mmCIF file of C-alpha atoms and ligand atoms in Angstrom:
data_model
loop_
_atom_site.group_PDB
_atom_site.id
_atom_site.type_symbol
_atom_site.label_atom_id
_atom_site.label_comp_id
_atom_site.label_asym_id
_atom_site.label_seq_id
_atom_site.Cartn_x
_atom_site.Cartn_y
_atom_site.Cartn_z
ATOM 1 C CA MET A 1 105.711 106.083 127.380
ATOM 2 C CA ASP A 2 108.731 108.043 126.122
ATOM 3 C CA LYS A 3 108.066 110.986 123.810
ATOM 4 C CA CYS A 4 108.604 110.342 120.108
ATOM 5 C CA ILE A 5 111.795 112.131 119.087
ATOM 6 C CA PHE A 6 110.591 112.913 115.551
ATOM 7 C CA CYS A 7 107.235 114.253 116.847
ATOM 8 C CA GLU A 8 109.330 116.522 119.035
ATOM 9 C CA ILE A 9 111.389 117.673 116.046
ATOM 10 C CA ALA A 10 108.186 118.191 114.002
ATOM 11 C CA SER A 11 106.812 120.396 116.805
ATOM 12 C CA HIS A 12 110.083 122.345 117.105
ATOM 13 C CA ASN A 13 110.423 121.192 120.711
ATOM 14 C CA ILE A 14 113.880 119.844 120.017
ATOM 15 C CA PRO A 15 116.238 121.310 117.447
ATOM 16 C CA ALA A 16 117.158 119.889 114.061
ATOM 17 C CA ASP A 17 118.820 121.217 110.944
ATOM 18 C CA ILE A 18 115.603 121.667 109.010
ATOM 19 C CA ILE A 19 115.855 122.103 105.271
ATOM 20 C CA SER A 20 112.158 122.185 104.357
ATOM 21 C CA GLU A 21 108.779 122.077 106.050
ATOM 22 C CA ASN A 22 105.117 122.848 105.595
ATOM 23 C CA ASP A 23 102.046 121.926 107.665
ATOM 24 C CA GLU A 24 102.314 118.235 106.808
ATOM 25 C CA VAL A 25 105.900 117.208 106.089
ATOM 26 C CA MET A 26 109.413 118.128 107.129
ATOM 27 C CA ALA A 27 112.964 117.337 106.010
ATOM 28 C CA PHE A 28 116.031 117.642 108.223
ATOM 29 C CA ALA A 29 119.611 116.443 108.403
ATOM 30 C CA ASP A 30 120.249 113.017 109.937
ATOM 31 C CA ILE A 31 122.255 113.513 113.136
ATOM 32 C CA ASN A 32 124.492 110.581 112.225
ATOM 33 C CA PRO A 33 124.876 110.809 108.440
ATOM 34 C CA ALA A 34 125.706 107.713 106.407
ATOM 35 C CA THR A 35 127.227 110.021 103.776
ATOM 36 C CA LYS A 36 127.603 113.796 103.446
ATOM 37 C CA GLY A 37 124.143 115.366 103.188
ATOM 38 C CA HIS A 38 122.059 112.442 104.530
ATOM 39 C CA ILE A 39 118.492 113.789 104.974
ATOM 40 C CA LEU A 40 115.371 112.395 106.633
ATOM 41 C CA VAL A 41 111.870 113.221 105.391
ATOM 42 C CA ILE A 42 108.982 112.746 107.818
ATOM 43 C CA PRO A 43 105.255 113.361 108.081
ATOM 44 C CA LYS A 44 104.586 115.794 110.929
ATOM 45 C CA THR A 45 101.764 113.693 112.324
ATOM 46 C CA HIS A 46 102.844 110.426 113.854
ATOM 47 C CA SER A 47 102.770 107.257 111.776
ATOM 48 C CA THR A 48 105.015 104.371 112.696
ATOM 49 C CA ASN A 49 106.140 103.203 109.276
ATOM 50 C CA LEU A 50 105.008 102.078 105.823
ATOM 51 C CA PHE A 51 102.440 99.737 107.348
ATOM 52 C CA ASP A 52 100.285 102.489 108.848
ATOM 53 C CA ILE A 53 101.055 105.760 107.049
ATOM 54 C CA GLU A 54 98.085 107.184 105.181
ATOM 55 C CA GLU A 55 98.633 107.088 101.405
ATOM 56 C CA THR A 56 98.061 110.771 100.591
ATOM 57 C CA LEU A 57 100.488 111.771 103.310
ATOM 58 C CA LEU A 58 102.994 109.195 102.070
ATOM 59 C CA SER A 59 102.824 110.706 98.601
ATOM 60 C CA LYS A 60 103.654 114.123 100.092
ATOM 61 C CA VAL A 61 106.676 112.653 101.861
ATOM 62 C CA ILE A 62 107.877 111.010 98.633
ATOM 63 C CA CYS A 63 107.332 114.154 96.573
ATOM 64 C CA LEU A 64 109.392 116.218 98.996
ATOM 65 C CA ALA A 65 112.105 113.540 98.904
ATOM 66 C CA LYS A 66 112.149 113.764 95.121
ATOM 67 C CA ARG A 67 112.502 117.546 95.152
ATOM 68 C CA ILE A 68 115.389 117.318 97.596
ATOM 69 C CA ALA A 69 117.081 114.460 95.738
ATOM 70 C CA LYS A 70 116.923 116.429 92.477
ATOM 71 C CA ILE A 71 118.982 119.329 93.826
ATOM 72 C CA MET A 72 121.558 117.155 95.609
ATOM 73 C CA PRO A 73 123.917 116.574 92.668
ATOM 74 C CA GLU A 74 124.173 120.324 92.063
ATOM 75 C CA VAL A 75 124.427 121.354 95.728
ATOM 76 C CA LEU A 76 126.454 118.471 97.171
ATOM 77 C CA GLY A 77 128.300 117.105 94.157
ATOM 78 C CA CYS A 78 126.885 113.604 94.599
ATOM 79 C CA SER A 79 126.269 111.365 91.587
ATOM 80 C CA GLY A 80 123.154 109.552 92.790
ATOM 81 C CA VAL A 81 121.034 108.864 95.861
ATOM 82 C CA ASN A 82 119.579 105.925 97.724
ATOM 83 C CA LEU A 83 116.137 106.276 99.243
ATOM 84 C CA PHE A 84 115.431 103.846 101.990
ATOM 85 C CA HIS A 85 112.901 103.115 104.655
ATOM 86 C CA SER A 86 112.893 100.512 107.393
ATOM 87 C CA ALA A 87 109.511 99.195 108.535
ATOM 88 C CA GLY A 88 109.746 97.271 111.779
ATOM 89 C CA LYS A 89 112.499 96.460 114.225
ATOM 90 C CA ILE A 90 113.380 93.303 112.294
ATOM 91 C CA ALA A 91 114.066 95.580 109.294
ATOM 92 C CA TRP A 92 116.432 97.781 111.387
ATOM 93 C CA GLN A 93 113.914 100.538 112.178
ATOM 94 C CA GLU A 94 115.157 102.320 115.284
ATOM 95 C CA VAL A 95 113.028 105.460 115.397
ATOM 96 C CA MET A 96 109.382 104.428 115.371
ATOM 97 C CA HIS A 97 108.098 107.509 113.533
ATOM 98 C CA PHE A 98 107.892 107.144 109.738
ATOM 99 C CA HIS A 99 110.981 108.487 107.989
ATOM 100 C CA LEU A 100 112.446 108.200 104.548
ATOM 101 C CA HIS A 101 116.227 108.370 104.297
ATOM 102 C CA ILE A 102 117.781 110.220 101.366
ATOM 103 C CA VAL A 103 121.408 109.149 101.214
ATOM 104 C CA PRO A 104 123.528 110.985 98.630
ATOM 105 C CA ARG A 105 126.027 108.720 96.865
ATOM 106 C CA TYR A 106 129.550 109.685 95.874
ATOM 107 C CA SER A 107 131.960 107.845 93.630
ATOM 108 C CA ARG A 108 134.294 106.970 96.485
ATOM 109 C CA ASP A 109 131.903 106.591 99.407
ATOM 110 C CA GLU A 110 132.161 103.603 101.711
ATOM 111 C CA LEU A 111 128.560 102.386 101.541
ATOM 112 C CA ARG A 112 127.989 98.771 100.592
ATOM 113 C CA ARG A 113 124.779 96.900 99.880
ATOM 114 C CA PRO A 114 123.608 95.289 103.113
ATOM 115 C CA PHE A 115 122.257 92.214 101.336
ATOM 116 C CA VAL A 116 123.225 89.674 98.733
ATOM 117 C CA SER A 117 120.693 87.883 96.565
ATOM 118 C CA THR A 118 119.359 84.664 97.988
ATOM 119 C CA SER A 119 118.930 81.714 95.686
ATOM 120 C CA THR A 120 115.258 81.135 95.058
ATOM 121 C CA ASN A 121 113.962 78.618 92.574
ATOM 122 C CA LYS A 122 111.725 79.747 89.709
ATOM 123 C CA ASP A 123 108.670 77.828 90.972
ATOM 124 C CA GLU A 124 108.945 79.514 94.342
ATOM 125 C CA LEU A 125 109.217 82.952 92.713
ATOM 126 C CA LYS A 126 106.061 82.253 90.693
ATOM 127 C CA GLU A 127 104.223 80.998 93.769
ATOM 128 C CA ILE A 128 105.175 84.079 95.805
ATOM 129 C CA ALA A 129 104.190 86.475 93.007
ATOM 130 C CA PHE A 130 100.874 84.636 92.599
ATOM 131 C CA SER A 131 100.053 84.791 96.347
ATOM 132 C CA LEU A 132 100.868 88.497 96.592
ATOM 133 C CA ALA A 133 98.970 89.371 93.390
ATOM 134 C CA LYS A 134 95.916 87.418 94.558
ATOM 135 C CA ARG A 135 95.857 89.094 97.983
ATOM 136 C CA LEU A 136 96.465 92.527 96.466
ATOM 137 C CA SER A 137 93.551 92.158 94.055
ATOM 138 C CA GLN A 138 91.283 91.246 97.008
ATOM 139 C CA ASN A 139 92.444 94.407 98.785
ATOM 140 C CA ASN A 140 91.798 96.539 95.727
ATOM 141 C CA ILE A 141 88.238 95.219 95.465
ATOM 142 C CA ASN A 142 87.646 96.151 99.102
ATOM 143 C CA HIS A 143 89.450 99.475 98.955
HETATM 144 P P1 5GP B 1 116.196 104.095 111.299
HETATM 145 O O1 5GP B 1 117.286 103.163 111.738
HETATM 146 O O2 5GP B 1 115.063 104.118 112.284
HETATM 147 O O3 5GP B 1 115.751 103.869 109.882
HETATM 148 O O4 5GP B 1 116.859 105.534 111.252
HETATM 149 C C1 5GP B 1 116.802 106.458 112.289
HETATM 150 C C2 5GP B 1 117.718 107.603 111.891
HETATM 151 O O5 5GP B 1 117.413 108.708 112.708
HETATM 152 C C3 5GP B 1 119.201 107.291 112.081
HETATM 153 O O6 5GP B 1 119.872 107.446 110.842
HETATM 154 C C4 5GP B 1 119.653 108.293 113.139
HETATM 155 O O7 5GP B 1 120.944 108.791 112.901
HETATM 156 C C5 5GP B 1 118.601 109.398 113.037
HETATM 157 N N1 5GP B 1 118.333 110.065 114.290
HETATM 158 C C6 5GP B 1 118.067 109.476 115.489
HETATM 159 N N2 5GP B 1 117.831 110.423 116.435
HETATM 160 C C7 5GP B 1 117.922 111.618 115.814
HETATM 161 C C8 5GP B 1 117.786 112.977 116.275
HETATM 162 O O8 5GP B 1 117.513 113.246 117.432
HETATM 163 N N3 5GP B 1 117.953 113.951 115.362
HETATM 164 C C9 5GP B 1 118.245 113.682 114.054
HETATM 165 N N4 5GP B 1 118.403 114.727 113.240
HETATM 166 N N5 5GP B 1 118.391 112.426 113.581
HETATM 167 C C10 5GP B 1 118.230 111.404 114.450
HETATM 168 ZN ZN1 ZN B 2 106.259 110.560 116.291
#
């Protein structure tokens, strides 16, 4: 099997423009930035995506993302950020090592929302919310 590129970056075996790291998490510049200052935050140990990352580690990834996002307006001159994560190939995930994108947003950037709202009827919304809530409460009992 091919080596995981982000495991290699986490181990310093291949270079990246690292902006922060500790024993557990790392942040570095995306090689193909969507906007100026696009950063990726990863756990150093391999998880594939949101489906398998351990929750404490996930919270460390998110906290680092928050600290980076907070300084972006001052350092980069952006006016906001998007955080995004793709879980699964169907959701456009290309690198199969968990990563959170921090994409700084500028008043005249070219980014557009990739989706439009679908029309869903109110009964269906209720049904979906009910099914998810029911399953979630079963999980919480077993947690
Ligand atoms: P995904 O589509 O999986 O959510 O995003 C993968 C991201 O990783 C892309 O934005 C891509 O530009 C970035 N990327 C892929 N390979 C490398 C690399 O070797 N180094 C860095 N710094 N970024 C990478
Ligand atoms: Zn990996």
